[in-house]
């Protein structure tokens, strides 16, 4: 695991000095992160790197995962889809199961952090312990909240408003709440196995392992197999483009322990891919960071054709590798891509196919988008900026209502 000083050549000394200043004011504070999965998906991806770096800064950070059965995760996945705008009906039993599982975790977990940092809806009910133990409580939402289903939103709102503060990833997700909301975008770690530079041999070895031809253009989408990532739409885009341009499609994704839908979605994609030798459907195990890094680096174009997206770390990952990215203009993606400057934003299958043809036919244009994209990520979406925002928020919890903090 990298230490803070290794980031200096990437972000500059001033950034590191600033982080040390904030950390020095938080030296005796403990921060307990709690979410619903240790592997898979963007939240775990961030915490795996964030928690050790907070520790490296001298903050007593730690991370726990709630427990829940299969049925609980079916309910929370339904909630996730409802918050992303899908029409979903919940039975009373389902809501009871959500409440009971949270209550069970309240009883069984050691909730000892001075700052309790709760991620997403699954563990939101832990706040019920607040009356008894006090502490400061933060609720961090990683979901695209632009059009949540009203029933699910109203249900969660009762919990959210018991927290000290809420965090959303993008301005479009801000909601009417009685507690303060702050906007903090997620981030990637440039020194992780997922994002660090790789020698060409490693990239070639990964392509050989999956029998992908390195001499023909490769178009890639890395995502959990989830309807909201629209993998079937990606196959349709590819089919439209391949009529004109010889290319290969890589759809790579593993599961997340809190996402029970993956196998079903993968089966549907397999059916429409119908053994096409130029479509590579890769179900990757959790520890595939080097493989994903290599696939992103080997790609001519990276797609992220999501229908909803909290942020889309995969976009930042590809931009950091200076890749041309075509992504849907949804959720947090427009924070990362300024259309025609740091990538291309699209709305439909046809539009995505048009953009893909354009980039495959004009690699120089794609390269320039990639270069701009990498710089945009360097300035805005690296983990050092994220650490800074979190530490400022921690400090502000002791100065409620104050606009200026004197350190
Ligand atoms: N990812 C991975 N293996 C996979 C699929 C995705 O490691 O098979 C990673 C991906 O590289 C990214 C994260 O999981 O870092 C997904 O985050 P994102 O914000 O793109 O989407 P989420 O899954 O949180 O909706």
CSV table of C-alpha atoms and ligand atoms in Angstrom, one decimal:
chain,number,residue,atom,x,y,z
A,1,UNK,CA,0.0,0.0,0.0
A,2,UNK,CA,1.4,3.4,-1.0
A,3,UNK,CA,2.1,6.0,1.6
A,4,UNK,CA,1.1,9.6,1.2
A,5,UNK,CA,4.5,10.8,-0.1
A,6,UNK,CA,4.3,8.6,-3.1
A,7,UNK,CA,1.4,10.8,-4.4
A,8,UNK,CA,3.6,13.9,-4.4
A,9,UNK,CA,5.0,13.5,-7.9
A,10,UNK,CA,1.4,13.3,-9.2
A,11,UNK,CA,-0.4,16.0,-7.2
A,12,UNK,CA,2.3,18.2,-6.0
A,13,UNK,CA,3.8,19.1,-2.5
A,14,UNK,CA,1.2,21.7,-1.6
A,15,UNK,CA,-1.6,19.1,-1.7
A,16,UNK,CA,0.3,16.7,0.6
A,17,UNK,CA,1.1,19.6,3.0
A,18,UNK,CA,-2.5,20.6,3.1
A,19,UNK,CA,-3.6,17.0,3.9
A,20,UNK,CA,-1.0,16.8,6.7
A,21,UNK,CA,-2.3,20.0,8.2
A,22,UNK,CA,-5.9,18.8,8.4
A,23,UNK,CA,-4.8,15.4,9.7
A,24,UNK,CA,-2.8,17.0,12.5
A,25,UNK,CA,-6.1,18.4,13.8
A,26,UNK,CA,-7.8,15.0,13.7
A,27,UNK,CA,-5.1,13.0,15.4
A,28,UNK,CA,-7.2,11.6,18.2
A,29,UNK,CA,-10.4,11.0,16.2
A,30,UNK,CA,-11.6,7.6,15.2
A,31,UNK,CA,-13.7,7.2,12.0
A,32,UNK,CA,-15.7,4.0,11.5
A,33,UNK,CA,-16.9,3.3,7.9
A,34,UNK,CA,-19.7,0.9,7.5
A,35,UNK,CA,-21.2,-0.4,4.2
A,36,UNK,CA,-22.7,-3.6,2.9
A,37,UNK,CA,-20.0,-5.4,1.0
A,38,UNK,CA,-16.2,-5.8,1.3
A,39,UNK,CA,-15.8,-6.7,-2.4
A,40,UNK,CA,-17.3,-5.6,-5.6
A,41,UNK,CA,-18.7,-2.2,-6.7
A,42,UNK,CA,-17.4,1.3,-6.3
A,43,UNK,CA,-17.9,1.8,-2.5
A,44,UNK,CA,-15.7,-1.1,-1.6
A,45,UNK,CA,-13.2,-0.1,-4.3
A,46,UNK,CA,-12.8,3.3,-2.6
A,47,UNK,CA,-12.8,2.1,1.0
A,48,UNK,CA,-10.0,-0.4,0.3
A,49,UNK,CA,-7.7,2.5,-0.5
A,50,UNK,CA,-9.2,5.3,1.6
A,51,UNK,CA,-9.1,3.6,5.0
A,52,UNK,CA,-5.3,2.8,5.0
A,53,UNK,CA,-4.5,6.3,3.7
A,54,UNK,CA,-6.5,7.9,6.5
A,55,UNK,CA,-4.5,5.6,8.9
A,56,UNK,CA,-1.3,6.7,7.3
A,57,UNK,CA,-2.3,10.3,8.0
A,58,UNK,CA,-2.7,9.4,11.7
A,59,UNK,CA,-6.5,9.2,11.8
A,60,UNK,CA,-7.9,6.1,13.5
A,61,UNK,CA,-10.0,4.9,10.6
A,62,UNK,CA,-11.5,1.4,10.3
A,63,UNK,CA,-14.2,-0.3,8.2
A,64,UNK,CA,-16.9,-2.8,9.0
A,65,UNK,CA,-19.5,-4.6,6.9
A,66,UNK,CA,-23.1,-5.3,8.0
A,67,UNK,CA,-24.4,-8.8,7.9
A,68,UNK,CA,-27.6,-9.8,6.1
A,69,UNK,CA,-29.1,-12.8,4.4
A,70,UNK,CA,-29.8,-13.4,0.7
A,71,UNK,CA,-33.4,-12.1,1.1
A,72,UNK,CA,-32.1,-8.9,2.7
A,73,UNK,CA,-29.9,-8.2,-0.3
A,74,UNK,CA,-32.7,-8.9,-2.7
A,75,UNK,CA,-34.7,-6.2,-0.9
A,76,UNK,CA,-31.8,-3.7,-0.8
A,77,UNK,CA,-31.1,-4.3,-4.5
A,78,UNK,CA,-34.8,-3.6,-5.2
A,79,UNK,CA,-34.4,-0.4,-3.2
A,80,UNK,CA,-31.3,0.5,-5.1
A,81,UNK,CA,-33.2,0.1,-8.4
A,82,UNK,CA,-36.2,2.1,-7.0
A,83,UNK,CA,-33.8,4.9,-6.0
A,84,UNK,CA,-32.5,4.9,-9.5
A,85,UNK,CA,-36.1,5.6,-10.7
A,86,UNK,CA,-37.4,2.1,-11.4
A,87,UNK,CA,-41.1,1.4,-10.5
A,88,UNK,CA,-40.9,-1.2,-7.7
A,89,UNK,CA,-43.4,-2.3,-5.1
A,90,UNK,CA,-42.4,-3.5,-1.7
A,91,UNK,CA,-44.4,-5.9,0.5
A,92,UNK,CA,-44.8,-5.3,4.2
A,93,UNK,CA,-42.6,-8.4,4.8
A,94,UNK,CA,-39.8,-6.9,2.7
A,95,UNK,CA,-39.8,-3.6,4.6
A,96,UNK,CA,-39.9,-5.5,7.9
A,97,UNK,CA,-36.9,-7.6,6.8
A,98,UNK,CA,-35.0,-4.4,6.0
A,99,UNK,CA,-35.8,-3.0,9.5
A,100,UNK,CA,-35.1,-6.2,11.4
A,101,UNK,CA,-31.8,-6.8,9.6
A,102,UNK,CA,-30.7,-3.3,10.5
A,103,UNK,CA,-31.8,-3.8,14.1
A,104,UNK,CA,-29.9,-7.1,14.3
A,105,UNK,CA,-26.8,-5.3,13.1
A,106,UNK,CA,-27.4,-2.5,15.7
A,107,UNK,CA,-27.3,-5.2,18.4
A,108,UNK,CA,-24.4,-7.2,17.1
A,109,UNK,CA,-22.0,-4.6,15.8
A,110,UNK,CA,-19.4,-2.7,17.8
A,111,UNK,CA,-20.3,0.9,16.9
A,112,UNK,CA,-17.3,2.7,18.4
A,113,UNK,CA,-16.1,5.4,16.0
A,114,UNK,CA,-16.2,9.0,17.2
A,115,UNK,CA,-17.4,9.6,13.7
A,116,UNK,CA,-19.8,7.0,12.3
A,117,UNK,CA,-19.6,7.0,8.5
A,118,UNK,CA,-22.4,5.0,7.0
A,119,UNK,CA,-22.5,4.3,3.2
A,120,UNK,CA,-25.7,3.9,1.2
A,121,UNK,CA,-29.1,2.7,2.2
A,122,UNK,CA,-28.4,-0.9,3.3
A,123,UNK,CA,-27.0,0.0,6.8
A,124,UNK,CA,-28.8,3.3,7.1
A,125,UNK,CA,-30.9,2.0,10.1
A,126,UNK,CA,-27.8,1.8,12.3
A,127,UNK,CA,-28.5,5.4,13.2
A,128,UNK,CA,-31.2,4.1,15.7
A,129,UNK,CA,-28.3,3.5,18.1
A,130,UNK,CA,-27.4,7.2,18.1
A,131,UNK,CA,-29.7,8.1,21.1
A,132,UNK,CA,-27.9,5.6,23.3
A,133,UNK,CA,-24.2,6.1,22.2
A,134,UNK,CA,-24.1,9.7,20.8
A,135,UNK,CA,-21.1,10.3,18.4
A,136,UNK,CA,-21.2,12.1,15.1
A,137,UNK,CA,-23.0,10.5,12.2
A,138,UNK,CA,-22.5,10.9,8.5
A,139,UNK,CA,-24.6,9.3,5.8
A,140,UNK,CA,-22.9,9.0,2.4
A,141,UNK,CA,-25.0,8.3,-0.7
A,142,UNK,CA,-23.2,6.8,-3.7
A,143,UNK,CA,-26.4,6.4,-5.7
A,144,UNK,CA,-27.8,8.4,-8.6
A,145,UNK,CA,-30.6,10.3,-6.7
A,146,UNK,CA,-31.8,12.4,-9.6
A,147,UNK,CA,-35.2,10.7,-9.8
A,148,UNK,CA,-35.8,8.4,-6.8
A,149,UNK,CA,-39.1,6.5,-6.4
A,150,UNK,CA,-41.1,8.6,-3.9
A,151,UNK,CA,-42.1,5.7,-1.6
A,152,UNK,CA,-38.5,4.5,-1.2
A,153,UNK,CA,-37.2,8.1,-0.8
A,154,UNK,CA,-39.7,8.9,1.9
A,155,UNK,CA,-38.9,5.7,3.7
A,156,UNK,CA,-35.2,6.5,3.7
A,157,UNK,CA,-35.6,10.2,4.5
A,158,UNK,CA,-36.8,9.4,8.0
A,159,UNK,CA,-33.5,7.8,8.7
A,160,UNK,CA,-31.3,10.3,6.8
A,161,UNK,CA,-32.7,13.2,8.8
A,162,UNK,CA,-31.4,11.7,12.0
A,163,UNK,CA,-27.8,12.1,10.8
A,164,UNK,CA,-25.6,15.2,11.3
A,165,UNK,CA,-24.8,15.5,7.6
A,166,UNK,CA,-25.4,13.8,4.3
A,167,UNK,CA,-23.0,13.5,1.3
A,168,UNK,CA,-24.1,13.2,-2.3
A,169,UNK,CA,-21.8,12.7,-5.3
A,170,UNK,CA,-23.2,15.3,-7.7
A,171,UNK,CA,-25.3,18.5,-7.6
A,172,UNK,CA,-28.1,16.8,-9.5
A,173,UNK,CA,-28.7,14.4,-6.6
A,174,UNK,CA,-29.2,17.1,-3.9
A,175,UNK,CA,-32.6,16.6,-2.1
A,176,UNK,CA,-34.8,18.6,0.2
A,177,UNK,CA,-33.6,17.6,3.7
A,178,UNK,CA,-33.6,19.1,7.2
A,179,UNK,CA,-30.0,18.3,7.6
A,180,UNK,CA,-27.0,19.8,5.8
A,181,UNK,CA,-25.9,18.2,2.5
A,182,UNK,CA,-22.4,18.4,1.1
A,183,UNK,CA,-21.3,17.4,-2.4
A,184,UNK,CA,-18.2,15.2,-2.5
A,185,UNK,CA,-17.4,13.4,-5.7
A,186,UNK,CA,-15.8,9.9,-5.4
A,187,UNK,CA,-12.2,9.3,-6.6
A,188,UNK,CA,-9.7,6.7,-7.9
A,189,UNK,CA,-6.3,5.9,-6.5
A,190,UNK,CA,-3.6,6.4,-9.2
A,191,UNK,CA,-1.2,4.1,-7.4
A,192,UNK,CA,-3.5,1.1,-6.9
A,193,UNK,CA,-3.1,-2.1,-9.0
A,194,UNK,CA,-6.2,-1.0,-10.9
A,195,UNK,CA,-4.7,2.3,-12.0
A,196,UNK,CA,-0.9,2.2,-11.8
A,197,UNK,CA,1.2,2.2,-15.0
A,198,UNK,CA,1.7,-1.3,-16.5
A,199,UNK,CA,4.5,-2.6,-18.7
A,200,UNK,CA,3.3,-3.6,-22.2
A,201,UNK,CA,4.2,-7.2,-21.5
A,202,UNK,CA,1.7,-7.4,-18.7
A,203,UNK,CA,-1.0,-6.0,-21.0
A,204,UNK,CA,-0.1,-8.5,-23.7
A,205,UNK,CA,-0.1,-11.4,-21.3
A,206,UNK,CA,-3.6,-10.5,-20.1
A,207,UNK,CA,-4.9,-10.2,-23.7
A,208,UNK,CA,-3.4,-13.6,-24.5
A,209,UNK,CA,-4.9,-15.1,-21.3
A,210,UNK,CA,-8.4,-14.1,-22.6
A,211,UNK,CA,-7.5,-14.9,-26.3
A,212,UNK,CA,-8.2,-11.3,-27.3
A,213,UNK,CA,-6.5,-10.2,-30.5
A,214,UNK,CA,-4.1,-7.3,-29.8
A,215,UNK,CA,-3.9,-6.3,-33.4
A,216,UNK,CA,-7.6,-5.4,-33.9
A,217,UNK,CA,-9.4,-2.5,-32.1
A,218,UNK,CA,-10.8,-3.4,-28.7
A,219,UNK,CA,-13.9,-1.7,-27.3
A,220,UNK,CA,-14.4,-2.3,-23.6
A,221,UNK,CA,-17.0,-1.8,-20.8
A,222,UNK,CA,-16.0,-2.9,-17.3
A,223,UNK,CA,-19.0,-3.2,-15.0
A,224,UNK,CA,-20.9,-5.5,-12.7
A,225,UNK,CA,-23.5,-7.4,-14.8
A,226,UNK,CA,-26.4,-5.1,-13.9
A,227,UNK,CA,-29.4,-3.9,-16.0
A,228,UNK,CA,-28.5,-0.3,-15.1
A,229,UNK,CA,-25.1,-0.7,-16.8
A,230,UNK,CA,-27.0,-1.7,-19.9
A,231,UNK,CA,-24.7,-4.5,-21.1
A,232,UNK,CA,-27.3,-5.6,-23.7
A,233,UNK,CA,-27.3,-2.1,-25.1
A,234,UNK,CA,-23.6,-2.3,-25.4
A,235,UNK,CA,-23.9,-5.5,-27.5
A,236,UNK,CA,-26.3,-3.7,-29.8
A,237,UNK,CA,-24.0,-0.7,-30.1
A,238,UNK,CA,-21.1,-3.1,-31.0
A,239,UNK,CA,-23.2,-4.9,-33.6
A,240,UNK,CA,-24.1,-1.6,-35.3
A,241,UNK,CA,-20.5,-0.5,-35.5
A,242,UNK,CA,-19.0,-3.9,-36.5
A,243,UNK,CA,-21.0,-3.8,-39.7
A,244,UNK,CA,-18.5,-1.1,-40.8
A,245,UNK,CA,-15.4,-1.5,-38.7
A,246,UNK,CA,-13.6,-4.7,-37.7
A,247,UNK,CA,-13.4,-4.6,-33.9
A,248,UNK,CA,-13.8,-6.7,-30.8
A,249,UNK,CA,-16.0,-6.1,-27.7
A,250,UNK,CA,-14.9,-6.9,-24.1
A,251,UNK,CA,-17.6,-6.9,-21.5
A,252,UNK,CA,-15.9,-7.6,-18.2
A,253,UNK,CA,-17.5,-7.7,-14.8
A,254,UNK,CA,-17.6,-9.6,-11.6
A,255,UNK,CA,-20.3,-9.7,-8.9
A,256,UNK,CA,-20.7,-7.9,-5.7
A,257,UNK,CA,-21.8,-9.8,-2.6
A,258,UNK,CA,-24.7,-7.3,-2.1
A,259,UNK,CA,-25.9,-7.6,-5.7
A,260,UNK,CA,-27.9,-10.8,-6.3
A,261,UNK,CA,-29.0,-9.9,-9.9
A,262,UNK,CA,-25.6,-10.5,-11.6
A,263,UNK,CA,-26.0,-14.1,-12.7
A,264,UNK,CA,-29.4,-13.4,-14.3
A,265,UNK,CA,-28.1,-10.4,-16.3
A,266,UNK,CA,-25.0,-12.3,-17.4
A,267,UNK,CA,-27.2,-15.2,-18.7
A,268,UNK,CA,-29.2,-12.7,-20.7
A,269,UNK,CA,-26.1,-11.1,-22.2
A,270,UNK,CA,-24.7,-14.5,-23.0
A,271,UNK,CA,-27.9,-15.3,-24.9
A,272,UNK,CA,-27.8,-12.2,-27.1
A,273,UNK,CA,-24.0,-12.4,-27.6
A,274,UNK,CA,-24.7,-15.9,-29.0
A,275,UNK,CA,-21.2,-17.2,-29.1
A,276,UNK,CA,-20.0,-14.4,-31.3
A,277,UNK,CA,-16.2,-15.0,-31.4
A,278,UNK,CA,-15.6,-11.2,-31.3
A,279,UNK,CA,-17.5,-10.7,-28.1
A,280,UNK,CA,-15.6,-11.5,-24.9
A,281,UNK,CA,-17.8,-11.8,-21.8
A,282,UNK,CA,-15.4,-12.1,-18.9
A,283,UNK,CA,-16.7,-13.0,-15.5
A,284,UNK,CA,-13.8,-11.9,-13.3
A,285,UNK,CA,-13.0,-12.9,-9.7
A,286,UNK,CA,-12.8,-10.1,-7.1
A,287,UNK,CA,-9.0,-9.9,-7.2
A,288,UNK,CA,-8.7,-8.9,-10.9
A,289,UNK,CA,-7.3,-5.4,-10.6
A,290,UNK,CA,-4.3,-6.0,-12.8
A,291,UNK,CA,-6.5,-7.7,-15.5
A,292,UNK,CA,-9.0,-4.8,-15.4
A,293,UNK,CA,-6.1,-2.3,-15.6
A,294,UNK,CA,-4.6,-4.1,-18.6
A,295,UNK,CA,-8.0,-4.4,-20.4
A,296,UNK,CA,-8.6,-0.7,-20.0
A,297,UNK,CA,-5.1,0.1,-21.2
A,298,UNK,CA,-5.4,-2.2,-24.2
A,299,UNK,CA,-8.7,-0.7,-25.3
A,300,UNK,CA,-9.1,1.6,-28.3
A,301,UNK,CA,-12.3,3.0,-26.8
A,302,UNK,CA,-13.9,2.5,-23.4
A,303,UNK,CA,-17.7,2.6,-23.1
A,304,UNK,CA,-19.9,3.3,-20.0
A,305,UNK,CA,-23.4,3.0,-21.4
A,306,UNK,CA,-25.1,3.2,-18.0
A,307,UNK,CA,-28.8,4.0,-17.7
A,308,UNK,CA,-28.2,5.5,-14.2
A,309,UNK,CA,-24.9,6.0,-12.5
A,310,UNK,CA,-24.0,7.3,-9.1
A,311,UNK,CA,-20.5,8.4,-10.4
A,312,UNK,CA,-19.0,5.7,-12.5
A,313,UNK,CA,-15.5,5.0,-11.2
A,314,UNK,CA,-14.8,3.1,-14.4
A,315,UNK,CA,-15.0,6.3,-16.3
A,316,UNK,CA,-12.4,8.0,-14.2
A,317,UNK,CA,-10.2,4.8,-14.4
A,318,UNK,CA,-10.3,4.9,-18.2
A,319,UNK,CA,-9.7,8.6,-18.4
A,320,UNK,CA,-6.8,8.4,-16.0
A,321,UNK,CA,-5.3,5.9,-18.6
A,322,UNK,CA,-5.8,8.7,-21.2
A,323,UNK,CA,-8.4,6.6,-23.0
A,324,UNK,CA,-11.1,8.0,-25.2
A,325,UNK,CA,-14.3,7.3,-23.3
A,326,UNK,CA,-17.9,7.3,-24.6
A,327,UNK,CA,-20.4,7.4,-21.7
A,328,UNK,CA,-24.1,8.1,-21.1
A,329,UNK,CA,-24.9,11.5,-20.0
A,330,UNK,CA,-26.4,10.3,-16.7
A,331,UNK,CA,-25.8,10.7,-12.9
A,332,UNK,CA,-22.2,11.6,-12.0
A,333,UNK,CA,-20.8,10.9,-15.5
A,334,UNK,CA,-21.1,14.5,-16.8
A,335,UNK,CA,-18.9,15.6,-13.9
A,336,UNK,CA,-16.1,13.6,-15.5
A,337,UNK,CA,-16.7,14.2,-19.2
A,338,UNK,CA,-17.2,17.5,-20.8
A,339,UNK,CA,-18.6,16.5,-24.1
A,340,UNK,CA,-16.1,16.7,-27.0
A,341,UNK,CA,-13.4,17.8,-24.6
A,342,UNK,CA,-12.6,15.0,-22.2
A,343,UNK,CA,-14.7,12.3,-23.9
A,344,UNK,CA,-18.1,11.9,-25.6
A,345,UNK,CA,-21.5,11.9,-23.9
A,346,UNK,CA,-24.4,10.1,-25.5
A,347,UNK,CA,-28.0,9.4,-24.8
A,348,UNK,CA,-29.0,6.4,-27.0
A,349,UNK,CA,-27.8,3.2,-28.6
A,350,UNK,CA,-27.7,5.0,-32.0
A,351,UNK,CA,-25.8,8.0,-30.6
A,352,UNK,CA,-23.3,5.7,-28.9
A,353,UNK,CA,-22.8,3.7,-32.1
A,354,UNK,CA,-22.2,6.9,-34.0
A,355,UNK,CA,-19.7,8.2,-31.5
A,356,UNK,CA,-17.9,4.8,-31.4
A,357,UNK,CA,-17.6,4.8,-35.2
A,358,UNK,CA,-16.2,8.3,-35.1
A,359,UNK,CA,-13.5,7.5,-32.5
A,360,UNK,CA,-12.5,4.2,-34.2
A,361,UNK,CA,-12.1,6.0,-37.5
A,362,UNK,CA,-10.3,9.0,-36.0
A,363,UNK,CA,-7.8,7.8,-33.3
A,364,UNK,CA,-6.0,11.2,-33.2
A,365,UNK,CA,-9.2,12.8,-32.0
A,366,UNK,CA,-9.7,10.1,-29.4
A,367,UNK,CA,-6.1,10.5,-28.2
A,368,UNK,CA,-6.7,14.2,-27.5
A,369,UNK,CA,-9.9,13.5,-25.6
A,370,UNK,CA,-8.0,11.0,-23.5
A,371,UNK,CA,-5.2,13.5,-22.7
A,372,UNK,CA,-7.7,16.1,-21.6
A,373,UNK,CA,-9.6,13.5,-19.6
A,374,UNK,CA,-6.5,12.4,-17.7
A,375,UNK,CA,-5.7,16.0,-16.7
A,376,UNK,CA,-9.4,16.5,-15.6
A,377,UNK,CA,-9.1,13.4,-13.4
A,378,UNK,CA,-5.7,14.5,-12.0
A,379,UNK,CA,-7.2,17.8,-10.9
A,380,UNK,CA,-10.6,16.6,-9.6
A,381,UNK,CA,-11.0,12.8,-9.0
A,382,UNK,CA,-7.9,11.4,-7.4
A,383,UNK,CA,-8.0,10.1,-3.8
A,384,UNK,CA,-6.0,13.0,-2.4
A,385,UNK,CA,-8.8,15.4,-3.3
A,386,UNK,CA,-11.3,13.0,-1.7
A,387,UNK,CA,-9.2,12.7,1.5
A,388,UNK,CA,-9.1,16.5,1.7
A,389,UNK,CA,-12.9,16.8,1.4
A,390,UNK,CA,-13.5,14.1,4.0
A,391,UNK,CA,-11.1,15.6,6.5
A,392,UNK,CA,-12.6,19.1,6.1
A,393,UNK,CA,-16.0,17.6,6.7
A,394,UNK,CA,-14.8,15.8,9.8
A,395,UNK,CA,-13.3,19.1,11.1
A,396,UNK,CA,-16.6,20.9,10.3
A,397,UNK,CA,-18.6,18.5,12.5
A,398,UNK,CA,-17.1,20.2,15.6
A,399,UNK,CA,-17.9,23.7,14.2
A,400,UNK,CA,-21.5,23.3,13.3
A,401,UNK,CA,-23.0,26.4,11.6
A,402,UNK,CA,-19.6,28.1,11.1
A,403,UNK,CA,-18.7,29.2,7.6
A,404,UNK,CA,-15.0,29.6,8.3
A,405,UNK,CA,-12.7,27.3,10.2
A,406,UNK,CA,-9.5,28.7,11.7
A,407,UNK,CA,-6.9,25.9,11.9
B,1,LIG,N1,-14.9,-3.5,-11.0
B,1,LIG,C1,-14.1,-4.6,-10.7
B,1,LIG,N2,-14.4,-5.8,-11.2
B,1,LIG,C2,-15.4,-6.0,-12.1
B,1,LIG,C3,-16.3,-4.9,-12.3
B,1,LIG,C4,-16.0,-3.7,-11.8
B,1,LIG,O1,-13.1,-4.5,-10.0
B,1,LIG,O2,-15.6,-7.1,-12.5
B,1,LIG,C5,-14.6,-2.3,-10.4
B,1,LIG,C6,-14.4,-1.1,-11.4
B,1,LIG,O3,-13.1,-1.2,-11.9
B,1,LIG,C7,-14.7,0.1,-10.5
B,1,LIG,C8,-15.8,-0.5,-9.5
B,1,LIG,O4,-15.6,-1.9,-9.5
B,1,LIG,O5,-13.6,0.4,-9.8
B,1,LIG,C9,-17.2,-0.1,-10.0
B,1,LIG,O6,-17.5,1.2,-9.6
B,1,LIG,P1,-18.5,2.0,-10.4
B,1,LIG,O7,-18.6,3.3,-9.7
B,1,LIG,O8,-18.1,2.1,-11.9
B,1,LIG,O9,-19.9,1.2,-10.4
B,1,LIG,P2,-20.7,0.5,-9.2
B,1,LIG,O10,-20.4,-1.0,-9.4
B,1,LIG,O11,-20.3,1.0,-7.9
B,1,LIG,O12,-22.1,0.8,-9.6
